[in-house]
CSV table of C-alpha atoms in Angstrom, one decimal:
chain,number,residue,atom,x,y,z
H,1,MET,CA,-38.0,45.1,3.6
H,2,PRO,CA,-34.9,43.0,4.4
H,3,ILE,CA,-37.0,40.6,6.6
H,4,THR,CA,-38.6,38.0,4.2
H,5,SER,CA,-40.0,34.5,4.5
H,6,ASN,CA,-36.4,33.3,3.9
H,7,GLY,CA,-35.1,35.3,6.8
H,8,PHE,CA,-33.0,38.4,6.7
H,9,GLU,CA,-31.9,39.5,3.2
H,10,ALA,CA,-29.8,42.6,3.0
H,11,ARG,CA,-30.8,45.0,0.2
H,12,ARG,CA,-28.4,46.6,-2.3
H,13,PHE,CA,-27.6,50.3,-2.1
H,14,GLN,CA,-29.6,51.1,-5.3
H,15,ASP,CA,-32.7,49.2,-4.0
H,16,ILE,CA,-32.6,51.2,-0.7
H,17,LEU,CA,-32.1,54.5,-2.5
H,18,GLN,CA,-35.0,53.7,-4.8
H,19,SER,CA,-37.2,52.9,-1.8
H,20,ILE,CA,-36.4,56.2,-0.2
H,21,ASN,CA,-37.1,58.2,-3.3
H,22,SER,CA,-40.3,56.3,-3.8
H,23,ASP,CA,-41.5,56.9,-0.2
H,24,GLN,CA,-40.8,60.6,-0.5
H,25,ALA,CA,-42.7,60.8,-3.8
H,26,SER,CA,-45.7,59.0,-2.3
H,27,LEU,CA,-45.7,60.6,1.2
H,28,VAL,CA,-44.5,64.2,0.4
H,29,SER,CA,-45.2,65.1,-3.3
H,30,PRO,CA,-44.9,63.4,-6.6
H,31,ASP,CA,-43.1,66.4,-7.9
H,32,ILE,CA,-40.4,66.4,-5.2
H,33,LYS,CA,-36.9,66.9,-6.7
H,34,SER,CA,-34.6,64.0,-5.7
H,35,ARG,CA,-32.3,63.9,-8.7
H,36,PRO,CA,-28.8,62.6,-7.9
H,37,ASP,CA,-27.3,66.1,-8.3
H,38,SER,CA,-29.8,67.8,-6.2
H,39,LEU,CA,-29.3,68.5,-2.4
H,40,LEU,CA,-32.1,66.1,-1.5
H,41,GLY,CA,-30.7,63.5,-3.9
H,42,VAL,CA,-27.3,63.7,-2.3
H,43,LEU,CA,-28.8,63.4,1.2
H,44,ASN,CA,-30.8,60.4,0.1
H,45,SER,CA,-27.6,58.8,-1.2
H,46,ILE,CA,-25.9,59.4,2.1
H,47,ILE,CA,-28.8,57.8,4.0
H,48,ALA,CA,-29.0,54.9,1.6
H,49,LEU,CA,-25.3,54.2,1.8
H,50,LYS,CA,-25.4,54.1,5.7
H,51,GLN,CA,-28.4,51.9,5.6
H,52,ALA,CA,-26.8,49.5,3.2
H,53,GLU,CA,-23.7,49.3,5.4
H,54,GLN,CA,-25.9,48.5,8.4
H,55,GLU,CA,-27.8,45.8,6.6
H,56,GLU,CA,-24.5,44.2,5.4
H,57,TYR,CA,-23.5,43.9,9.1
H,58,LEU,CA,-26.9,42.4,9.9
H,59,GLN,CA,-26.5,40.0,7.0
H,60,ILE,CA,-23.2,38.8,8.5
H,61,LEU,CA,-24.9,38.3,11.8
H,62,ALA,CA,-27.8,36.5,10.3
H,63,ASP,CA,-25.5,34.2,8.2
H,64,SER,CA,-23.6,33.3,11.3
H,65,PHE,CA,-26.6,31.2,12.4
H,66,ASN,CA,-26.7,29.4,9.0
H,67,ILE,CA,-24.4,26.4,8.7
H,68,ASP,CA,-24.2,26.9,4.9
H,69,LYS,CA,-23.1,30.5,5.1
H,70,ALA,CA,-21.3,31.0,8.4
H,71,ARG,CA,-17.6,31.5,8.2
H,72,ASP,CA,-14.5,31.4,10.4
H,73,LYS,CA,-15.3,31.8,14.1
H,74,PHE,CA,-19.1,31.9,13.5
H,75,LEU,CA,-18.9,28.5,11.8
H,76,ASP,CA,-16.7,27.1,14.6
H,77,ASP,CA,-19.4,28.1,17.1
H,78,LEU,CA,-22.1,26.4,15.1
H,79,VAL,CA,-20.4,23.0,14.6
H,80,ALA,CA,-19.4,23.1,18.3
H,81,LEU,CA,-23.1,22.5,19.1
H,82,THR,CA,-22.6,19.0,17.7
H,83,LYS,CA,-19.3,18.5,19.5
H,84,LEU,CA,-17.2,19.0,16.4
H,85,GLU,CA,-14.1,21.2,16.3
H,86,ARG,CA,-12.2,22.6,13.3
H,87,LEU,CA,-9.2,20.4,12.6
H,88,GLY,CA,-6.0,22.3,13.1
H,89,GLU,CA,-2.9,22.0,11.1
H,90,SER,CA,-0.8,18.8,11.6
H,91,ALA,CA,2.3,17.2,10.3
H,92,SER,CA,2.5,13.9,8.4
H,93,PHE,CA,3.4,11.2,11.0
H,94,GLY,CA,4.3,7.5,11.1
H,95,LYS,CA,6.4,4.8,12.6
H,96,LEU,CA,10.1,4.5,12.4
H,97,SER,CA,12.0,1.2,12.9
H,98,ILE,CA,15.4,1.9,14.5
H,99,ARG,CA,18.3,-0.5,15.0
H,100,ALA,CA,20.4,0.7,17.9
H,101,GLN,CA,22.6,-0.2,20.8
H,102,GLU,CA,20.9,-1.3,24.0
H,103,GLY,CA,20.8,1.5,26.6
H,104,LEU,CA,21.0,4.3,24.0
H,105,VAL,CA,18.7,7.3,24.6
H,106,ILE,CA,17.1,8.8,21.5
H,107,LYS,CA,15.8,12.2,22.4
H,108,ALA,CA,12.6,13.8,21.1
H,109,GLY,CA,13.3,15.9,18.0
H,110,LYS,CA,16.0,13.5,16.7
H,111,GLU,CA,16.0,14.1,12.9
H,112,PHE,CA,16.1,11.7,10.0
H,113,LEU,CA,15.8,12.3,6.2
H,114,ASP,CA,13.8,10.5,3.5
H,115,THR,CA,15.0,10.1,-0.1
H,116,SER,CA,13.4,13.4,-1.0
H,117,ASN,CA,15.3,15.3,1.7
H,118,ASN,CA,12.2,15.7,3.9
H,119,THR,CA,13.1,15.9,7.6
H,120,VAL,CA,11.2,13.9,10.1
H,121,LYS,CA,11.8,14.1,13.8
H,122,THR,CA,10.9,11.8,16.8
H,123,ARG,CA,8.0,12.9,18.9
H,124,SER,CA,9.3,11.6,22.3
H,125,ASP,CA,12.3,10.3,24.1
H,126,ILE,CA,13.0,6.6,23.9
H,127,LEU,CA,15.4,4.4,25.9
H,128,VAL,CA,16.5,1.5,23.6
H,129,SER,CA,15.8,-1.6,25.6
H,130,GLN,CA,14.8,-5.2,25.2
H,131,VAL,CA,11.3,-4.5,26.7
H,132,LEU,CA,10.6,-1.9,23.9
H,133,GLY,CA,12.1,-4.0,21.2
H,134,TRP,CA,10.0,-5.5,18.4
H,135,ARG,CA,13.0,-7.6,17.2
H,136,ILE,CA,15.8,-8.9,19.4
H,137,ILE,CA,18.8,-10.9,18.3
H,138,VAL,CA,20.9,-12.6,21.0
H,139,THR,CA,23.5,-15.3,21.6
H,140,PRO,CA,23.9,-17.2,24.8
H,141,ILE,CA,27.0,-16.8,26.9
H,142,LEU,CA,28.4,-20.1,27.9
H,143,GLY,CA,28.1,-20.4,31.7
H,144,PRO,CA,28.8,-23.1,34.2
H,145,ASN,CA,26.6,-26.2,34.6
H,146,GLY,CA,23.3,-25.2,36.4
H,147,SER,CA,23.2,-21.7,34.8
H,148,VAL,CA,19.6,-20.7,34.2
H,149,TYR,CA,18.9,-19.1,30.8
H,150,SER,CA,15.5,-17.4,30.6
H,151,PHE,CA,13.3,-15.3,28.3
H,152,THR,CA,10.3,-13.4,29.6
H,153,VAL,CA,7.5,-12.0,27.5
H,154,SER,CA,4.4,-10.3,28.9
H,155,GLY,CA,4.9,-11.9,32.3
H,156,ARG,CA,5.5,-15.4,31.0
H,157,THR,CA,9.0,-16.9,31.5
H,158,TYR,CA,10.6,-19.6,29.5
H,159,SER,CA,13.8,-21.0,31.1
H,160,HIS,CA,16.5,-23.7,30.5
H,161,THR,CA,19.1,-25.0,32.9
H,162,LYS,CA,22.5,-25.8,31.4
H,163,THR,CA,23.7,-29.4,31.9
H,164,ALA,CA,27.1,-30.9,31.5
H,165,GLY,CA,28.6,-30.8,28.0
H,166,GLN,CA,26.0,-28.5,26.5
H,167,THR,CA,27.3,-26.0,23.9
H,168,ILE,CA,26.0,-22.6,23.0
H,169,GLN,CA,24.2,-24.2,20.1
H,170,ASP,CA,22.6,-26.7,22.4
H,171,ILE,CA,21.4,-24.0,24.8
H,172,SER,CA,20.0,-21.9,21.9
H,173,ALA,CA,18.2,-24.9,20.5
H,174,ALA,CA,16.6,-25.7,23.9
H,175,MET,CA,15.5,-22.0,24.3
H,176,VAL,CA,14.1,-21.8,20.8
H,177,ALA,CA,12.0,-24.9,21.4
H,178,LEU,CA,10.5,-23.3,24.5
H,179,ILE,CA,10.0,-19.8,23.0
H,180,SER,CA,8.3,-21.3,20.0
H,181,GLU,CA,5.3,-22.0,22.2
H,182,GLU,CA,4.7,-18.2,22.6
H,183,PRO,CA,1.8,-17.2,20.3
H,184,LEU,CA,2.6,-13.6,19.9
H,185,ILE,CA,6.2,-13.9,18.6
H,186,SER,CA,8.2,-15.8,16.0
H,187,VAL,CA,11.6,-17.2,16.7
H,188,THR,CA,14.4,-18.6,14.4
H,189,LEU,CA,17.8,-20.2,15.2
H,190,ASN,CA,21.1,-19.9,13.4
H,191,GLU,CA,22.3,-23.5,14.1
H,192,VAL,CA,25.9,-22.6,13.3
H,193,THR,CA,26.4,-19.6,15.5
H,194,GLY,CA,23.6,-20.3,18.1
H,195,ARG,CA,22.1,-16.9,17.4
H,196,ILE,CA,18.5,-16.5,18.3
H,197,ASP,CA,16.2,-14.0,16.4
H,198,VAL,CA,12.9,-13.1,18.1
H,199,VAL,CA,10.4,-11.0,16.2
H,200,SER,CA,7.0,-9.6,17.2
H,201,LYS,CA,4.1,-11.0,15.2
H,202,ASN,CA,2.3,-7.7,15.7
H,203,ASP,CA,4.2,-5.6,13.1
H,204,TYR,CA,6.8,-3.3,14.7
H,205,VAL,CA,5.0,-3.4,18.1
H,206,ALA,CA,7.1,-3.8,21.3
H,207,MET,CA,7.1,-7.4,22.6
H,208,ASN,CA,7.4,-6.4,26.2
H,209,ALA,CA,10.1,-9.1,26.4
H,210,SER,CA,13.7,-9.6,27.6
H,211,PHE,CA,16.4,-12.2,27.9
H,212,ASN,CA,18.4,-12.5,31.2
H,213,ALA,CA,22.0,-11.5,31.6
H,214,LEU,CA,23.3,-14.9,30.3
H,215,PHE,CA,22.5,-13.7,26.7
H,216,LYS,CA,24.5,-11.2,24.7
H,217,VAL,CA,22.3,-8.7,22.8
H,218,GLU,CA,23.7,-8.7,19.2
H,219,THR,CA,21.0,-6.5,17.6
H,220,LEU,CA,18.0,-4.6,18.9
H,221,TYR,CA,15.2,-3.0,17.0
H,222,VAL,CA,12.7,-0.5,18.4
H,223,SER,CA,9.9,1.5,16.9
H,224,ILE,CA,9.0,5.1,17.6
H,225,THR,CA,6.6,7.7,16.2
H,226,ALA,CA,8.1,10.5,14.1
H,227,GLU,CA,6.5,13.5,12.3
H,228,CYS,CA,7.6,15.9,9.6
H,229,ASP,CA,9.2,19.1,10.7
H,230,VAL,CA,6.6,21.1,8.7
H,231,THR,CA,2.8,20.9,8.8
H,232,GLY,CA,0.7,20.0,5.9
H,233,PRO,CA,0.1,16.9,3.6
H,234,VAL,CA,3.8,16.1,3.0
H,235,PRO,CA,3.9,12.5,1.5
H,236,ILE,CA,6.5,10.2,3.2
H,237,TYR,CA,6.4,6.9,1.4
H,238,ALA,CA,7.3,3.5,2.9
H,239,ASN,CA,11.0,2.5,3.1
H,240,THR,CA,12.2,6.1,2.2
H,241,VAL,CA,13.3,7.4,5.6
H,242,THR,CA,16.7,5.7,5.6
H,243,ARG,CA,19.2,8.5,6.6
H,244,ILE,CA,20.2,9.7,10.0
H,245,LYS,CA,20.6,13.5,9.8
H,246,THR,CA,23.2,13.8,12.5
H,247,ALA,CA,25.2,10.7,13.4
H,248,GLN,CA,24.8,9.4,17.0
H,249,THR,CA,27.0,6.8,18.5
H,250,GLY,CA,25.1,3.5,18.9
H,251,LEU,CA,22.4,4.5,16.4
H,252,PHE,CA,23.0,2.3,13.4
H,253,GLU,CA,20.0,2.2,11.1
H,254,VAL,CA,16.5,3.7,10.4
H,255,ASN,CA,13.6,2.9,8.2
H,256,ASN,CA,9.9,3.6,7.9
H,257,PRO,CA,8.0,0.3,7.2
H,258,GLY,CA,4.9,2.0,6.0
H,259,ASP,CA,3.6,5.2,4.4
H,260,PHE,CA,3.2,8.1,6.9
H,261,THR,CA,-0.3,9.3,7.7
H,262,LEU,CA,-0.6,12.5,5.7
H,263,GLY,CA,-0.7,15.8,7.7
H,264,ARG,CA,-3.0,18.6,6.9
H,265,LEU,CA,-3.4,22.4,6.8
H,266,VAL,CA,-6.0,24.1,8.9
H,267,GLU,CA,-9.4,22.7,7.9
H,268,SER,CA,-11.1,25.1,5.6
H,269,ASP,CA,-14.7,26.3,6.0
H,270,GLU,CA,-15.8,24.1,3.1
H,271,GLU,CA,-14.1,21.0,4.6
H,272,LEU,CA,-15.6,21.7,8.0
H,273,ARG,CA,-19.1,22.0,6.5
H,274,ALA,CA,-18.7,18.7,4.6
H,275,ARG,CA,-17.5,16.9,7.8
H,276,HIS,CA,-20.4,18.4,9.7
H,277,GLY,CA,-22.7,17.1,7.1
H,278,MET,CA,-21.4,13.6,7.6
H,279,SER,CA,-21.7,13.8,11.3
H,280,THR,CA,-24.5,14.0,13.8
H,281,SER,CA,-24.7,15.2,17.4
H,282,ILE,CA,-22.8,12.9,19.7
H,283,ASN,CA,-24.1,14.2,23.0
H,284,GLY,CA,-24.7,10.9,24.9
H,285,ASN,CA,-25.7,9.3,21.6
H,286,CYS,CA,-24.8,5.7,20.8
H,287,THR,CA,-26.3,5.5,17.3
H,288,ILE,CA,-24.0,4.2,14.5
H,289,PRO,CA,-23.7,7.6,12.9
H,290,ALA,CA,-22.7,9.1,16.2
H,291,ILE,CA,-20.1,6.4,16.8
H,292,VAL,CA,-18.7,6.9,13.3
H,293,SER,CA,-18.6,10.7,13.9
H,294,ARG,CA,-16.5,10.3,17.1
H,295,VAL,CA,-14.1,7.8,15.4
H,296,ARG,CA,-13.6,10.3,12.5
H,297,GLN,CA,-12.3,12.8,15.1
H,298,VAL,CA,-9.5,10.6,16.3
H,299,GLU,CA,-6.1,12.0,15.2
H,300,GLY,CA,-4.8,10.3,12.1
H,301,VAL,CA,-8.0,8.6,11.1
H,302,THR,CA,-8.4,9.0,7.4
H,303,SER,CA,-11.6,7.0,6.6
H,304,VAL,CA,-14.3,5.1,8.4
H,305,ASN,CA,-16.9,2.6,7.2
H,306,TYR,CA,-19.4,0.5,9.1
H,307,LEU,CA,-21.6,-2.6,8.9
H,308,GLU,CA,-24.6,-3.2,11.2
H,309,ASN,CA,-26.9,-6.0,12.0
H,310,SER,CA,-29.8,-4.9,14.1
H,311,THR,CA,-31.8,-8.1,13.8
H,312,MET,CA,-31.7,-11.1,16.2
H,313,HIS,CA,-30.3,-13.4,13.5
H,314,SER,CA,-27.0,-13.7,11.7
H,315,ASP,CA,-26.8,-11.8,8.4
H,316,PRO,CA,-25.1,-14.0,5.7
H,317,SER,CA,-24.6,-10.9,3.5
H,318,THR,CA,-22.3,-9.2,6.0
H,319,GLY,CA,-21.2,-12.2,8.2
H,320,LEU,CA,-22.3,-10.3,11.3
H,321,PRO,CA,-24.1,-12.1,14.1
H,322,GLY,CA,-27.4,-10.7,15.5
H,323,ASN,CA,-27.3,-7.4,17.4
H,324,SER,CA,-23.8,-6.5,16.4
H,325,TYR,CA,-21.9,-3.9,14.4
H,326,GLU,CA,-18.5,-3.6,12.8
H,327,ILE,CA,-16.5,-0.3,12.5
H,328,ILE,CA,-13.8,-0.3,9.8
H,329,VAL,CA,-11.1,2.3,10.4
H,330,SER,CA,-8.1,3.4,8.4
H,331,GLY,CA,-5.4,5.3,10.2
H,332,GLY,CA,-5.3,6.5,13.8
H,333,SER,CA,-4.0,4.8,17.0
H,334,ASP,CA,-5.5,1.5,18.1
H,335,THR,CA,-5.7,2.7,21.7
H,336,GLU,CA,-7.5,6.0,20.9
H,337,ILE,CA,-9.9,4.3,18.6
H,338,GLY,CA,-10.6,1.5,21.2
H,339,GLU,CA,-11.3,4.1,23.9
H,340,VAL,CA,-13.7,6.0,21.7
H,341,LEU,CA,-15.6,2.8,20.8
H,342,PHE,CA,-15.7,1.6,24.4
H,343,SER,CA,-17.1,5.0,25.6
H,344,SER,CA,-19.8,5.1,22.9
H,345,LYS,CA,-20.7,1.4,22.6
H,346,PRO,CA,-24.3,0.6,23.4
H,347,ALA,CA,-24.7,-1.8,26.4
H,348,GLY,CA,-25.2,-5.4,25.3
H,349,ILE,CA,-24.4,-4.9,21.7
H,350,ARG,CA,-21.5,-6.9,20.3
H,351,THR,CA,-18.6,-5.3,18.4
H,352,ILE,CA,-17.0,-7.3,15.6
H,353,GLY,CA,-13.6,-6.9,14.0
H,354,ASN,CA,-10.1,-8.2,13.3
H,355,THR,CA,-8.5,-5.9,16.0
H,356,THR,CA,-9.1,-6.3,19.7
H,357,TYR,CA,-8.8,-3.6,22.3
H,358,LEU,CA,-8.8,-4.6,26.0
H,359,THR,CA,-9.7,-2.0,28.7
H,360,THR,CA,-11.1,-2.1,32.2
H,361,TYR,CA,-14.0,-0.4,34.0
H,362,GLU,CA,-14.3,-0.5,37.8
H,363,GLY,CA,-11.8,-3.3,37.8
H,364,LEU,CA,-13.6,-5.5,35.3
H,365,PRO,CA,-12.1,-6.3,31.8
H,366,TYR,CA,-14.0,-5.2,28.7
H,367,VAL,CA,-13.2,-6.0,25.1
H,368,VAL,CA,-14.2,-3.9,22.0
H,369,ASN,CA,-13.4,-5.0,18.5
H,370,PHE,CA,-13.0,-3.1,15.2
H,371,THR,CA,-11.6,-3.8,11.8
H,372,ARG,CA,-8.4,-2.6,10.1
H,373,PRO,CA,-9.1,-2.6,6.4
H,374,GLN,CA,-7.3,-4.9,4.0
H,375,ALA,CA,-5.3,-3.3,1.1
H,376,LEU,CA,-6.1,-4.5,-2.4
H,377,LYS,CA,-2.8,-4.3,-4.2
H,378,MET,CA,-3.2,-2.4,-7.5
H,379,TRP,CA,-0.9,-2.3,-10.5
H,380,VAL,CA,-1.2,0.6,-12.9
H,381,LYS,CA,0.3,0.7,-16.4
H,382,VAL,CA,0.6,4.1,-18.2
H,383,THR,CA,1.8,4.7,-21.8
H,384,TYR,CA,2.0,8.3,-23.0
H,385,THR,CA,2.9,10.4,-26.0
H,386,VAL,CA,4.4,13.9,-25.8
H,387,TYR,CA,2.9,17.1,-27.3
H,388,ASP,CA,5.5,18.8,-29.6
H,389,GLU,CA,4.4,22.3,-28.6
H,390,GLU,CA,5.0,21.8,-24.9
H,391,THR,CA,7.9,20.6,-22.8
H,392,PHE,CA,7.7,17.3,-21.1
H,393,PRO,CA,9.8,17.7,-18.0
H,394,GLU,CA,12.8,15.4,-17.2
H,395,THR,CA,10.9,14.3,-14.1
H,396,GLY,CA,7.7,13.8,-16.0
H,397,GLU,CA,7.5,10.0,-15.6
H,398,GLN,CA,8.1,10.3,-11.8
H,399,GLY,CA,5.4,13.1,-11.8
H,400,ILE,CA,2.9,10.7,-13.4
H,401,LYS,CA,3.7,8.1,-10.7
H,402,ASP,CA,3.3,10.6,-7.9
H,403,ALA,CA,0.0,12.0,-9.3
H,404,ILE,CA,-1.5,8.5,-9.5
H,405,LYS,CA,-0.3,7.4,-6.1
H,406,ALA,CA,-1.6,10.7,-4.5
H,407,TYR,CA,-5.0,10.2,-6.1
H,408,VAL,CA,-5.3,6.6,-5.0
H,409,ASP,CA,-4.1,7.3,-1.5
H,410,SER,CA,-6.9,10.0,-1.2
H,411,GLN,CA,-9.7,7.6,-1.9
H,412,PRO,CA,-11.9,6.5,1.0
H,413,LEU,CA,-12.5,2.9,2.2
H,414,GLY,CA,-14.8,0.8,-0.1
H,415,LYS,CA,-14.4,3.2,-3.0
H,416,ASP,CA,-14.3,1.3,-6.3
H,417,PHE,CA,-11.2,1.8,-8.3
H,418,LEU,CA,-12.3,3.7,-11.4
H,419,VAL,CA,-9.3,3.6,-13.8
H,420,LYS,CA,-10.5,6.4,-16.0
H,421,ARG,CA,-10.5,8.8,-13.0
H,422,LEU,CA,-6.7,8.7,-13.1
H,423,TYR,CA,-6.4,10.7,-16.3
H,424,GLY,CA,-7.4,14.0,-14.7
H,425,PRO,CA,-4.7,14.0,-12.0
H,426,VAL,CA,-2.0,13.0,-14.4
H,427,TYR,CA,-2.8,15.7,-17.0
H,428,ALA,CA,-3.1,18.3,-14.2
H,429,ALA,CA,0.3,17.4,-12.7
H,430,VAL,CA,2.5,16.9,-15.7
H,431,SER,CA,2.8,19.2,-18.8
H,432,GLY,CA,3.7,18.1,-22.3
H,433,ILE,CA,1.5,15.0,-22.5
H,434,GLU,CA,-0.5,14.6,-25.7
H,435,ASP,CA,-2.2,11.3,-25.1
H,436,LEU,CA,-2.5,8.7,-22.3
H,437,VAL,CA,-3.5,5.1,-22.0
H,438,ILE,CA,-4.0,4.0,-18.4
H,439,THR,CA,-4.9,0.4,-17.4
H,440,ALA,CA,-4.9,-1.4,-14.1
H,441,TYR,CA,-4.8,-4.8,-12.5
H,442,ALA,CA,-6.0,-5.9,-9.0
H,443,GLN,CA,-3.7,-8.5,-7.4
H,444,TYR,CA,-5.6,-10.5,-4.8
H,445,GLU,CA,-3.8,-12.5,-2.2
H,446,GLY,CA,-2.0,-15.4,-3.8
H,447,ASP,CA,-2.3,-14.0,-7.3
H,448,PRO,CA,0.9,-13.8,-9.4
H,449,ASP,CA,2.2,-10.5,-10.7
H,450,PRO,CA,0.4,-9.4,-13.8
H,451,GLU,CA,1.4,-10.1,-17.3
H,452,ALA,CA,0.8,-7.7,-20.2
H,453,GLY,CA,-2.7,-9.0,-21.1
H,454,ASP,CA,-4.0,-8.8,-17.5
H,455,TYR,CA,-4.4,-5.0,-17.5
H,456,SER,CA,-7.7,-3.3,-18.4
H,457,ASP,CA,-9.6,0.0,-17.9
H,458,THR,CA,-12.7,-1.5,-16.4
H,459,PRO,CA,-13.8,-0.4,-12.9
H,460,ILE,CA,-12.5,-2.7,-10.1
H,461,SER,CA,-14.9,-3.4,-7.2
H,462,ILE,CA,-13.5,-2.6,-3.7
H,463,GLY,CA,-15.3,-4.1,-0.7
H,464,VAL,CA,-16.5,-2.1,2.3
H,465,LYS,CA,-13.6,-3.5,4.4
H,466,SER,CA,-10.9,-2.8,1.8
H,467,TYR,CA,-9.1,0.0,0.0
H,468,ALA,CA,-7.0,0.3,-3.1
H,469,GLN,CA,-3.3,0.5,-2.5
H,470,VAL,CA,-0.6,1.3,-5.1
H,471,ALA,CA,3.1,1.6,-4.6
H,472,LEU,CA,5.4,3.6,-6.8
H,473,ASP,CA,7.2,0.5,-8.0
H,474,ARG,CA,3.8,-1.0,-9.2
H,475,ILE,CA,3.1,2.0,-11.4
H,476,LEU,CA,4.7,1.2,-14.8
H,477,VAL,CA,5.2,4.3,-17.0
H,478,SER,CA,6.5,4.2,-20.6
H,479,LEU,CA,6.6,6.3,-23.7
H,480,ALA,CA,4.4,4.9,-26.5
């Protein structure tokens, strides 16, 4: 029978046919003729075939209730019970820094190119203005005595009134002295020209600041989110988006200060099952696994770790005070992560981290904290020999670099850097290699660049709040 202690198990055609023949022999006559070429044998085969088809359909239905076997829409319905959804396809996306003329409108869909000729396009319109600038360079205009020069940032205004005999340089020096008190920006002065350069301390984030009309804007930098024009995991490395595809008057320069967050194809059944396995139901649940599960679903989030101290006392091993937890998140928007953490935070439990998100509820301010991980800068050294019976491509050394960077970028937070794991991706990506020697060096903050004897192939420990980061120019490849 197809119903067993393990549930429904569809039978094979031959098993069904044998069962029919056996029943006829026991219930009708042991001498009944049911050979395959007999009329009864043919009828039995027809019945067995139809029965097998029906059991196959029933097996599909039964499997649709099994998370390990369900596929496609059936699997979507199962994981939906735990508030998970299959991740759709998405394009790689990241931040562009643009130098442009004040008042210029950059429309959504404006296209730029990286050094590999990948096209990225802006997601939304942006009006280039001081308020949206992350860097503003200005020079005072010499006005009459009593002219008020001012700079406003986040509602705070710094002003200077011109007195007799003051030069542009004097006015600039006075303004810089005032603006230097602002904690969220840095300011420098060109003492010769009187030019003032104001930069956000929060990397490439708008300062919400502006100078009044007595300043001439020399240069203005804004940032905007852009994405690849195709979906999937297209790598866009830092400082490679440097070309404007179609010139636009007033648009002078573009660059991407960091690697783009990789896009993806539609999540496969296997990937969805794995994510479901790491997640728990989040229906009104404020447990740490539930919070982590919700953060993982934020667009752009690539990895999540956590620390928790459920005792009343400080934990010296984690640095967490009593009754607190710390979520460590790589990728995603600060705002979206902050909203998820606020909506799922248990009442009265502290959140710890190096990033603060401020929100309000019923007119009252609330703060949640989480941690952005720190990158541990890695250097990788590769020496190789070529195999005479295969062709080592002209782009082979670049292929080695790309394979190593792709592998390192795919590793989750807190994953130790296992040097010997790099051999597989390199051999798989580049043909014609006979032998490899790969070593690495971890450069902690303040450490000098490595020398030849600093590299080794021993595993490098990565803390729970860190991740290994390697740039193409820190992968050194040479022929042995």
